[in-house]
DNA sequence: CCTACCGATCGGTAGG
DNA sequence: CCTACCGATCGGTAGG
């Protein structure tokens, strides 16, 4: 216990993770070398290996700490005891803000998840599913017709699509910033979901569908 | 002109591009080796270099032919002379179908565009901007309040977010396929956009905003 | 002398 | 925490 790690050990790890997240986001995980990470951090490559076991360790830490922060946001909003629509708007607002300040980690989570080993992917995607479920539950509560038509999860993913995709094209400028985008997304989503209809039963070319076909077919 | 290329030369190129698109989508562009591409095609690596100059040539062809197909879809729908809402629904339906059958190329376009050299990125992103402009123009026509608030392009990008993101999470199953998702996206979007409001003027910490602040501040 | 490839190996660089 | 390296594999190309 005496001596312990150098004072800045955890700080150094955080700094490395920040630089690595930016580089992975900009060049992809396989397209980033450990030399590049070391250089960005002002460290030698061997020094890097003092803080992290290997390149893969960086990837897992970036993805996992980000998704855990998102789960924390969900828990915090759930604890506020808001009505469903305000809860959903609160979630959207917090997520947009979090993505804006952790945009590199978020891009790594969404684009480099394919490089995770099964055991890590399972754990991280499991946390992701819990986050999605919190949104889907609120959506099913707000719009029962969507929940009953099994559309709560697909609809939730359309919402995540709008938010996630923002960070691939949106550059804050004089007219619009991230904070301003959140209510636009929320208004569009909350205004549109009431109009979503369950799709007709899928066409079954040979045998008749379980439920009655449309008049034309009969 | 006599003899010319072997009968299957163009077919072989198409087959290579399809395999390369799948591998790039699954492992990323830097994470895919030319040996893997060759093996997937049942060719030796030198044979691959008979059809394409280098690995980068594959990337450019995959991205460019995909975005050119999308531009063609836009042109076809424009030629139908539909009313704005039907035109937008037609665009959404065609794009979802095209993405579904070209999902690997689409993923390469969206995730590996960062590996394009400036001259290629400029050309390909230019075509992409033309596609986005076609959607944004229809949206501005349908909902003038959105066009006047300079929100046509951001709103268009939210629509693309829903559609693009679908192909990262959606797996067609017994209950829902890609064809069924298109009208859900269209209903949500067309139902939601009328409720989108222009954001209030951005906060300017020191000097007063150009337009009147809210009552509380005054 | 062309094409359509093959087996083998090049110069460099990756992660470690 | 550095210089100096390794086993392997990368993208690309030689001779035949």
Coordinates of C-alpha atoms (C1' of nucleotides) in Angstrom, one line a residue:
Chain A
X1 CA 0.0 0.0 0.0
X2 CA 2.9 2.4 0.6
X3 CA 4.0 4.2 -2.5
X4 CA 1.3 2.7 -4.6
X5 CA 0.8 3.9 -8.2
X6 CA 2.2 7.2 -9.2
X7 CA -0.1 10.0 -8.4
X8 CA -1.2 10.5 -12.0
X9 CA -1.7 6.8 -12.9
X10 CA -5.5 7.0 -13.3
X11 CA -5.2 10.4 -15.0
X12 CA -2.7 9.0 -17.4
X13 CA -5.0 6.1 -18.2
X14 CA -7.9 8.5 -18.9
X15 CA -5.7 10.7 -21.1
X16 CA -4.6 7.6 -23.1
X17 CA -8.2 6.4 -23.5
X18 CA -9.3 9.9 -24.7
X19 CA -6.6 10.0 -27.3
X20 CA -7.2 6.4 -28.3
X21 CA -10.9 7.0 -28.7
X22 CA -10.3 9.9 -31.0
X23 CA -7.8 7.9 -33.1
X24 CA -10.0 4.8 -33.3
X25 CA -13.0 7.0 -34.2
X26 CA -11.0 8.8 -37.0
X27 CA -9.1 5.8 -38.5
X28 CA -10.9 2.8 -37.2
X29 CA -9.6 0.3 -34.7
X30 CA -7.5 -1.8 -37.1
X31 CA -6.4 1.3 -38.9
X32 CA -4.8 2.8 -35.8
X33 CA -1.3 1.7 -34.6
X34 CA -0.1 1.7 -31.1
X35 CA 2.7 4.0 -32.2
X36 CA 0.1 6.6 -33.2
X37 CA -1.6 6.3 -29.9
X38 CA 1.7 6.6 -28.1
X39 CA 2.7 9.6 -30.1
X40 CA -0.6 11.4 -29.5
X41 CA -0.2 10.9 -25.8
X42 CA 3.4 12.0 -25.8
X43 CA 4.6 8.6 -24.7
X44 CA 6.8 5.9 -26.0
X45 CA 5.1 2.7 -27.2
X46 CA 6.5 0.6 -24.4
X47 CA 5.2 3.2 -21.9
X48 CA 1.7 2.7 -23.3
X49 CA 2.0 -0.9 -22.4
X50 CA 2.6 0.1 -18.8
X51 CA -1.0 1.4 -18.6
X52 CA -2.8 -1.0 -20.8
X53 CA -2.2 -4.7 -21.5
X54 CA -2.6 -4.4 -25.3
X55 CA -4.4 -2.6 -28.0
X56 CA -7.6 -4.6 -27.5
X57 CA -7.7 -3.5 -23.8
X58 CA -8.1 0.1 -25.0
X59 CA -11.0 -0.8 -27.2
X60 CA -12.9 -2.7 -24.4
X61 CA -12.4 0.2 -21.9
X62 CA -13.5 2.8 -24.4
X63 CA -16.7 0.9 -25.3
X64 CA -17.6 -0.3 -21.9
X65 CA -17.1 2.9 -19.9
X66 CA -19.2 4.7 -22.5
X67 CA -22.1 2.3 -22.4
X68 CA -22.0 2.2 -18.6
X69 CA -22.3 6.0 -18.5
X70 CA -25.3 5.8 -20.7
X71 CA -26.9 3.2 -18.4
X72 CA -26.2 5.6 -15.5
X73 CA -28.1 8.4 -17.3
X74 CA -31.1 6.0 -17.8
X75 CA -31.1 5.2 -14.0
X76 CA -30.9 8.9 -13.1
X77 CA -33.8 9.9 -15.3
X78 CA -35.9 6.9 -14.1
X79 CA -35.3 8.1 -10.5
X80 CA -36.9 11.5 -11.3
X81 CA -40.4 10.0 -11.4
X82 CA -41.5 12.0 -14.4
X83 CA -44.5 11.4 -16.6
X84 CA -43.7 9.2 -19.6
X85 CA -43.4 12.0 -22.2
X86 CA -41.2 14.2 -20.0
X87 CA -39.1 11.1 -19.1
X88 CA -38.6 10.3 -22.8
X89 CA -37.7 14.0 -23.5
X90 CA -35.3 13.9 -20.6
X91 CA -33.6 10.8 -21.9
X92 CA -33.2 12.3 -25.4
X93 CA -31.8 15.5 -24.0
X94 CA -29.3 13.7 -21.8
X95 CA -28.2 11.3 -24.4
X96 CA -27.6 14.1 -27.0
X97 CA -25.6 16.0 -24.5
X98 CA -23.6 12.9 -23.5
X99 CA -22.9 11.9 -27.1
X100 CA -21.8 15.4 -27.8
X101 CA -19.2 15.4 -25.1
X102 CA -18.2 11.8 -25.7
X103 CA -18.5 11.7 -29.5
X104 CA -15.3 9.7 -30.1
X105 CA -16.2 7.0 -27.6
X106 CA -19.6 6.9 -29.0
X107 CA -18.3 6.4 -32.5
X108 CA -16.0 3.7 -31.3
X109 CA -19.0 2.0 -29.6
X110 CA -21.1 2.1 -32.7
X111 CA -18.5 1.3 -35.4
X112 CA -15.9 -0.9 -33.7
X113 CA -18.2 -3.1 -31.7
X114 CA -17.5 -5.7 -34.4
X115 CA -13.9 -6.1 -33.2
X116 CA -15.0 -7.2 -29.7
X117 CA -14.5 -10.8 -28.7
X118 CA -17.7 -12.7 -28.0
X119 CA -17.4 -12.5 -24.2
X120 CA -16.9 -8.7 -24.2
X121 CA -19.4 -8.1 -27.0
X122 CA -22.0 -10.1 -25.0
X123 CA -21.4 -8.0 -21.8
X124 CA -21.3 -4.7 -23.6
X125 CA -24.3 -5.4 -25.9
X126 CA -26.2 -6.6 -22.9
X127 CA -25.8 -3.2 -21.2
X128 CA -26.8 -1.7 -24.5
X129 CA -30.0 -3.8 -24.6
X130 CA -30.9 -2.6 -21.1
X131 CA -30.6 1.0 -22.2
X132 CA -32.7 0.3 -25.3
X133 CA -35.3 -1.5 -23.1
X134 CA -35.6 1.6 -20.9
X135 CA -36.5 3.8 -23.9
X136 CA -38.8 1.1 -25.4
X137 CA -40.6 0.7 -22.1
X138 CA -41.3 4.4 -21.9
X139 CA -42.4 4.4 -25.5
X140 CA -44.8 1.5 -25.0
X141 CA -46.2 3.3 -22.0
X142 CA -46.7 6.5 -23.9
X143 CA -48.2 4.9 -27.0
X144 CA -49.9 1.6 -26.1
X145 CA -50.8 0.9 -29.8
X146 CA -47.1 0.8 -30.6
X147 CA -46.4 -1.5 -27.7
X148 CA -49.2 -3.8 -28.6
X149 CA -48.1 -4.1 -32.2
X150 CA -44.6 -5.2 -31.1
X151 CA -43.2 -2.0 -32.5
X152 CA -41.8 -0.5 -29.3
X153 CA -38.3 -1.8 -30.0
X154 CA -38.2 -1.0 -33.8
X155 CA -39.5 2.5 -33.0
X156 CA -36.9 2.9 -30.3
X157 CA -34.2 2.0 -32.8
X158 CA -35.5 4.6 -35.3
X159 CA -35.1 7.2 -32.5
X160 CA -31.6 6.0 -31.8
X161 CA -30.9 6.2 -35.5
X162 CA -31.8 9.8 -35.6
X163 CA -29.6 10.5 -32.5
X164 CA -26.6 8.3 -33.4
X165 CA -26.6 9.5 -37.0
X166 CA -26.4 13.1 -35.9
X167 CA -22.9 12.6 -34.8
X168 CA -21.8 11.5 -38.3
X169 CA -23.0 14.6 -40.1
X170 CA -23.8 17.4 -37.7
X171 CA -21.3 20.2 -37.1
X172 CA -22.5 22.8 -34.7
X173 CA -22.5 26.2 -36.3
X174 CA -23.9 29.7 -35.8
X175 CA -27.4 28.6 -36.4
X176 CA -27.8 25.3 -34.6
X177 CA -26.0 23.4 -31.8
X178 CA -26.4 20.0 -30.2
X179 CA -28.6 21.4 -27.5
X180 CA -31.0 22.8 -30.1
X181 CA -31.2 19.5 -31.9
X182 CA -32.5 17.5 -29.0
X183 CA -36.0 19.1 -28.9
X184 CA -36.2 18.9 -32.7
X185 CA -35.6 15.1 -32.5
X186 CA -38.1 14.8 -29.6
X187 CA -40.8 16.8 -31.3
X188 CA -40.4 14.9 -34.6
X189 CA -40.5 11.6 -32.7
X190 CA -43.3 12.4 -30.3
X191 CA -45.3 13.9 -33.1
X192 CA -44.7 11.0 -35.5
X193 CA -45.1 7.9 -33.4
X194 CA -48.9 8.3 -32.9
X195 CA -49.2 7.9 -36.7
X196 CA -47.2 4.7 -36.9
X197 CA -49.5 1.8 -37.9
X198 CA -48.8 -1.9 -37.5
X199 CA -47.8 -3.3 -40.9
X200 CA -50.2 -5.7 -42.7
X201 CA -49.5 -9.4 -42.1
X202 CA -46.6 -10.5 -44.3
X203 CA -47.3 -12.1 -47.6
X204 CA -46.9 -15.8 -47.6
X205 CA -46.5 -16.9 -51.2
X206 CA -47.6 -20.6 -50.8
X207 CA -49.7 -21.1 -47.7
X208 CA -52.2 -18.6 -46.5
X209 CA -51.2 -16.3 -43.7
X210 CA -52.3 -17.2 -40.1
X211 CA -54.5 -14.2 -40.0
X212 CA -57.0 -13.2 -42.7
X213 CA -55.5 -11.8 -45.9
X214 CA -56.7 -8.5 -47.3
X215 CA -60.0 -8.5 -49.3
X216 CA -58.3 -8.6 -52.7
X217 CA -56.6 -12.0 -51.9
X218 CA -59.9 -13.6 -50.7
Chain B
X1 CA -12.0 -4.7 -80.8
X2 CA -11.7 -8.3 -81.9
X3 CA -11.2 -10.8 -79.1
X4 CA -11.2 -8.1 -76.4
X5 CA -11.5 -9.1 -72.7
X6 CA -12.5 -12.6 -71.7
X7 CA -16.2 -13.1 -71.6
X8 CA -16.3 -13.1 -67.8
X9 CA -14.0 -10.2 -67.1
X10 CA -16.7 -7.7 -66.0
X11 CA -18.6 -10.5 -64.2
X12 CA -15.4 -11.4 -62.3
X13 CA -15.0 -7.7 -61.3
X14 CA -18.5 -7.6 -60.0
X15 CA -18.0 -10.8 -58.0
X16 CA -14.8 -9.4 -56.5
X17 CA -16.5 -6.2 -55.5
X18 CA -19.4 -8.0 -53.9
X19 CA -17.0 -10.1 -51.7
X20 CA -14.8 -7.2 -50.9
X21 CA -17.9 -5.1 -49.9
X22 CA -19.0 -7.9 -47.5
X23 CA -15.6 -8.2 -46.0
X24 CA -15.0 -4.5 -45.6
X25 CA -18.4 -4.2 -44.0
X26 CA -17.7 -7.0 -41.6
X27 CA -14.1 -6.2 -40.7
X28 CA -13.5 -2.7 -41.8
X29 CA -11.3 -1.6 -44.7
X30 CA -8.0 -1.7 -42.8
X31 CA -9.0 -4.8 -41.0
X32 CA -9.5 -6.8 -44.3
X33 CA -6.4 -8.2 -46.1
X34 CA -6.2 -8.7 -49.8
X35 CA -5.5 -12.4 -49.0
X36 CA -8.9 -12.6 -47.4
X37 CA -10.6 -10.9 -50.4
X38 CA -8.8 -13.3 -52.8
X39 CA -9.7 -16.4 -50.7
X40 CA -13.4 -15.3 -50.6
X41 CA -13.4 -15.0 -54.4
X42 CA -11.6 -18.3 -54.9
X43 CA -8.7 -16.5 -56.6
X44 CA -5.0 -16.1 -55.8
X45 CA -3.9 -12.7 -54.6
X46 CA -2.0 -11.9 -57.8
X47 CA -5.2 -12.8 -59.8
X48 CA -7.0 -10.1 -57.8
X49 CA -4.5 -7.6 -59.0
X50 CA -5.4 -8.5 -62.5
X51 CA -8.8 -7.0 -62.0
X52 CA -8.1 -4.1 -59.6
X53 CA -5.0 -1.9 -59.3
X54 CA -4.9 -2.2 -55.6
X55 CA -6.9 -2.5 -52.4
X56 CA -7.9 1.2 -52.4
X57 CA -9.3 0.7 -55.9
X58 CA -11.8 -1.7 -54.4
X59 CA -12.9 0.8 -51.8
X60 CA -13.5 3.6 -54.3
X61 CA -15.5 1.3 -56.7
X62 CA -17.7 0.0 -53.9
X63 CA -18.5 3.4 -52.5
X64 CA -18.9 5.2 -55.8
X65 CA -21.1 2.6 -57.6
X66 CA -23.4 2.6 -54.6
X67 CA -23.8 6.3 -54.3
X68 CA -24.3 6.5 -58.1
X69 CA -27.1 4.0 -57.9
X70 CA -28.7 6.1 -55.1
X71 CA -28.5 9.1 -57.3
X72 CA -30.2 7.1 -60.1
X73 CA -33.1 6.3 -57.8
X74 CA -33.5 9.9 -57.0
X75 CA -33.6 10.8 -60.7
X76 CA -36.1 8.0 -61.4
X77 CA -38.5 9.2 -58.7
X78 CA -38.2 12.8 -59.7
X79 CA -39.2 11.8 -63.3
X80 CA -42.5 10.3 -62.0
X81 CA -44.0 13.8 -61.4
X82 CA -45.6 12.8 -58.1
X83 CA -47.0 15.2 -55.5
X84 CA -44.4 16.0 -52.8
X85 CA -45.6 13.6 -50.1
X86 CA -45.9 10.7 -52.5
X87 CA -42.5 11.6 -53.9
X88 CA -40.9 11.5 -50.4
X89 CA -42.6 8.2 -49.7
X90 CA -41.4 6.8 -53.0
X91 CA -37.8 7.9 -52.2
X92 CA -38.0 6.3 -48.7
X93 CA -39.4 3.0 -50.1
X94 CA -36.8 2.8 -52.9
X95 CA -33.9 3.7 -50.6
X96 CA -34.9 1.1 -48.0
X97 CA -35.1 -1.6 -50.7
X98 CA -31.8 -0.5 -52.3
X99 CA -30.1 -0.5 -48.9
X100 CA -31.5 -3.9 -48.1
X101 CA -30.0 -5.5 -51.3
X102 CA -26.8 -3.5 -51.1
X103 CA -26.3 -3.5 -47.4
X104 CA -22.6 -4.3 -47.5
X105 CA -21.9 -1.6 -50.0
X106 CA -24.0 0.8 -47.9
X107 CA -22.1 0.0 -44.8
X108 CA -18.8 0.6 -46.6
X109 CA -20.1 3.9 -47.9
X110 CA -21.1 5.1 -44.4
X111 CA -18.2 3.7 -42.3
X112 CA -15.2 3.6 -44.6
X113 CA -15.7 7.0 -46.3
X114 CA -13.0 8.2 -43.9
X115 CA -10.3 6.2 -45.8
X116 CA -11.0 7.9 -49.1
X117 CA -8.4 10.2 -50.5
X118 CA -9.5 13.9 -50.7
X119 CA -10.1 13.9 -54.4
X120 CA -12.2 10.7 -54.3
X121 CA -14.0 11.8 -51.1
X122 CA -14.9 15.1 -52.7
X123 CA -16.4 13.5 -55.7
X124 CA -18.3 10.8 -53.8
X125 CA -19.5 13.2 -51.0
X126 CA -20.6 15.6 -53.7
X127 CA -22.9 13.0 -55.2
X128 CA -24.1 12.2 -51.7
X129 CA -24.9 15.9 -51.2
X130 CA -26.9 15.9 -54.4
X131 CA -29.0 13.0 -53.0
X132 CA -29.5 14.7 -49.7
X133 CA -30.5 17.9 -51.5
X134 CA -33.2 16.0 -53.4
X135 CA -34.7 14.8 -50.2
X136 CA -34.3 18.2 -48.5
X137 CA -36.0 20.0 -51.5
X138 CA -39.0 17.7 -51.3
X139 CA -39.2 18.2 -47.5
X140 CA -39.0 22.0 -47.8
X141 CA -41.7 21.9 -50.4
X142 CA -44.0 19.7 -48.2
X143 CA -43.4 21.7 -45.0
X144 CA -42.6 25.3 -45.8
X145 CA -42.1 26.2 -42.1
X146 CA -39.2 23.8 -42.0
X147 CA -37.6 25.1 -45.1
X148 CA -38.0 28.7 -43.9
X149 CA -36.4 27.9 -40.6
X150 CA -33.3 26.4 -42.4
X151 CA -34.3 23.0 -41.0
X152 CA -34.8 21.1 -44.2
X153 CA -31.2 19.7 -44.2
X154 CA -31.0 18.8 -40.5
X155 CA -34.5 17.2 -40.8
X156 CA -33.4 15.3 -43.9
X157 CA -30.4 14.0 -42.0
X158 CA -32.7 12.7 -39.2
X159 CA -34.6 10.8 -41.8
X160 CA -31.4 9.4 -43.2
X161 CA -30.4 8.5 -39.6
X162 CA -33.5 6.4 -39.1
X163 CA -32.9 4.6 -42.4
X164 CA -29.2 4.2 -42.2
X165 CA -29.2 3.0 -38.6
X166 CA -31.8 0.3 -39.5
X167 CA -29.1 -1.6 -41.2
X168 CA -27.0 -1.8 -38.1
X169 CA -29.6 -3.4 -35.9
X170 CA -32.5 -4.7 -38.0
X171 CA -32.7 -8.4 -38.8
X172 CA -35.8 -9.4 -40.8
X173 CA -37.8 -12.0 -38.9
X174 CA -41.2 -13.6 -38.9
X175 CA -42.9 -10.4 -37.8
X176 CA -41.2 -7.6 -39.7
X177 CA -39.1 -7.2 -42.9
X178 CA -37.4 -4.3 -44.6
X179 CA -40.4 -3.7 -46.9
X180 CA -42.6 -3.3 -43.8
X181 CA -40.2 -0.8 -42.2
X182 CA -40.3 1.7 -45.0
X183 CA -43.9 2.9 -44.3
X184 CA -43.3 2.9 -40.6
X185 CA -40.3 5.3 -41.2
X186 CA -42.4 7.4 -43.6
X187 CA -45.4 7.6 -41.3
X188 CA -43.2 8.6 -38.3
X189 CA -41.4 11.2 -40.3
X190 CA -44.4 12.7 -42.1
X191 CA -46.3 12.7 -38.9
X192 CA -43.5 14.3 -36.9
X193 CA -42.1 17.0 -39.1
X194 CA -45.2 19.2 -38.9
X195 CA -44.5 19.5 -35.1
X196 CA -40.9 20.5 -35.5
X197 CA -40.4 24.0 -34.4
X198 CA -37.5 26.4 -35.1
X199 CA -35.2 26.5 -32.0
X200 CA -35.0 29.7 -30.0
X201 CA -32.1 31.9 -30.9
X202 CA -28.8 30.6 -29.4
X203 CA -27.9 32.0 -26.0
X204 CA -25.2 34.6 -26.2
X205 CA -23.7 34.8 -22.7
X206 CA -22.4 38.4 -22.8
X207 CA -24.3 40.4 -25.4
X208 CA -28.1 40.2 -25.7
X209 CA -29.5 37.9 -28.4
X210 CA -30.5 39.6 -31.7
X211 CA -34.1 38.7 -31.1
X212 CA -36.1 39.4 -27.9
X213 CA -35.3 37.1 -25.0
X214 CA -38.1 35.2 -23.2
X215 CA -40.2 37.2 -20.7
X216 CA -38.4 35.9 -17.6
X217 CA -35.1 37.4 -18.8
X218 CA -36.6 40.8 -19.5
Chain C
dC1 C1' 3.3 -11.4 -78.4
dC2 C1' -1.1 -11.4 -75.9
dT3 C1' -4.3 -12.7 -71.7
dA4 C1' -4.7 -14.7 -67.5
dC5 C1' -3.1 -16.4 -64.0
dC6 C1' 0.4 -19.3 -60.5
dG7 C1' 4.0 -20.1 -56.6
dA8 C1' 7.1 -17.6 -54.2
dT9 C1' 8.9 -13.7 -52.3
dC10 C1' 9.8 -8.7 -52.2
dG11 C1' 10.4 -4.2 -49.0
dG12 C1' 8.1 -2.3 -45.0
dT13 C1' 5.5 -2.3 -40.9
dA14 C1' 2.2 -4.2 -37.7
dG15 C1' 1.6 -5.6 -32.6
dG16 C1' 4.2 -6.8 -28.9
Chain D
dC1 C1' 10.8 4.0 -19.6
dC2 C1' 14.3 3.9 -23.5
dT3 C1' 16.7 1.4 -27.7
dA4 C1' 16.5 -2.4 -30.0
dC5 C1' 14.6 -5.8 -31.6
dC6 C1' 11.3 -10.5 -32.5
dG7 C1' 7.7 -13.5 -35.3
dA8 C1' 4.0 -12.6 -38.4
dT9 C1' 1.7 -10.6 -41.6
dC10 C1' 0.7 -6.6 -44.4
dG11 C1' -0.1 -4.8 -49.5
dG12 C1' 1.9 -5.3 -53.7
dT13 C1' 4.9 -7.5 -57.5
dA14 C1' 8.9 -10.2 -59.2
dG15 C1' 10.0 -14.2 -62.6
dG16 C1' 8.1 -17.9 -65.4

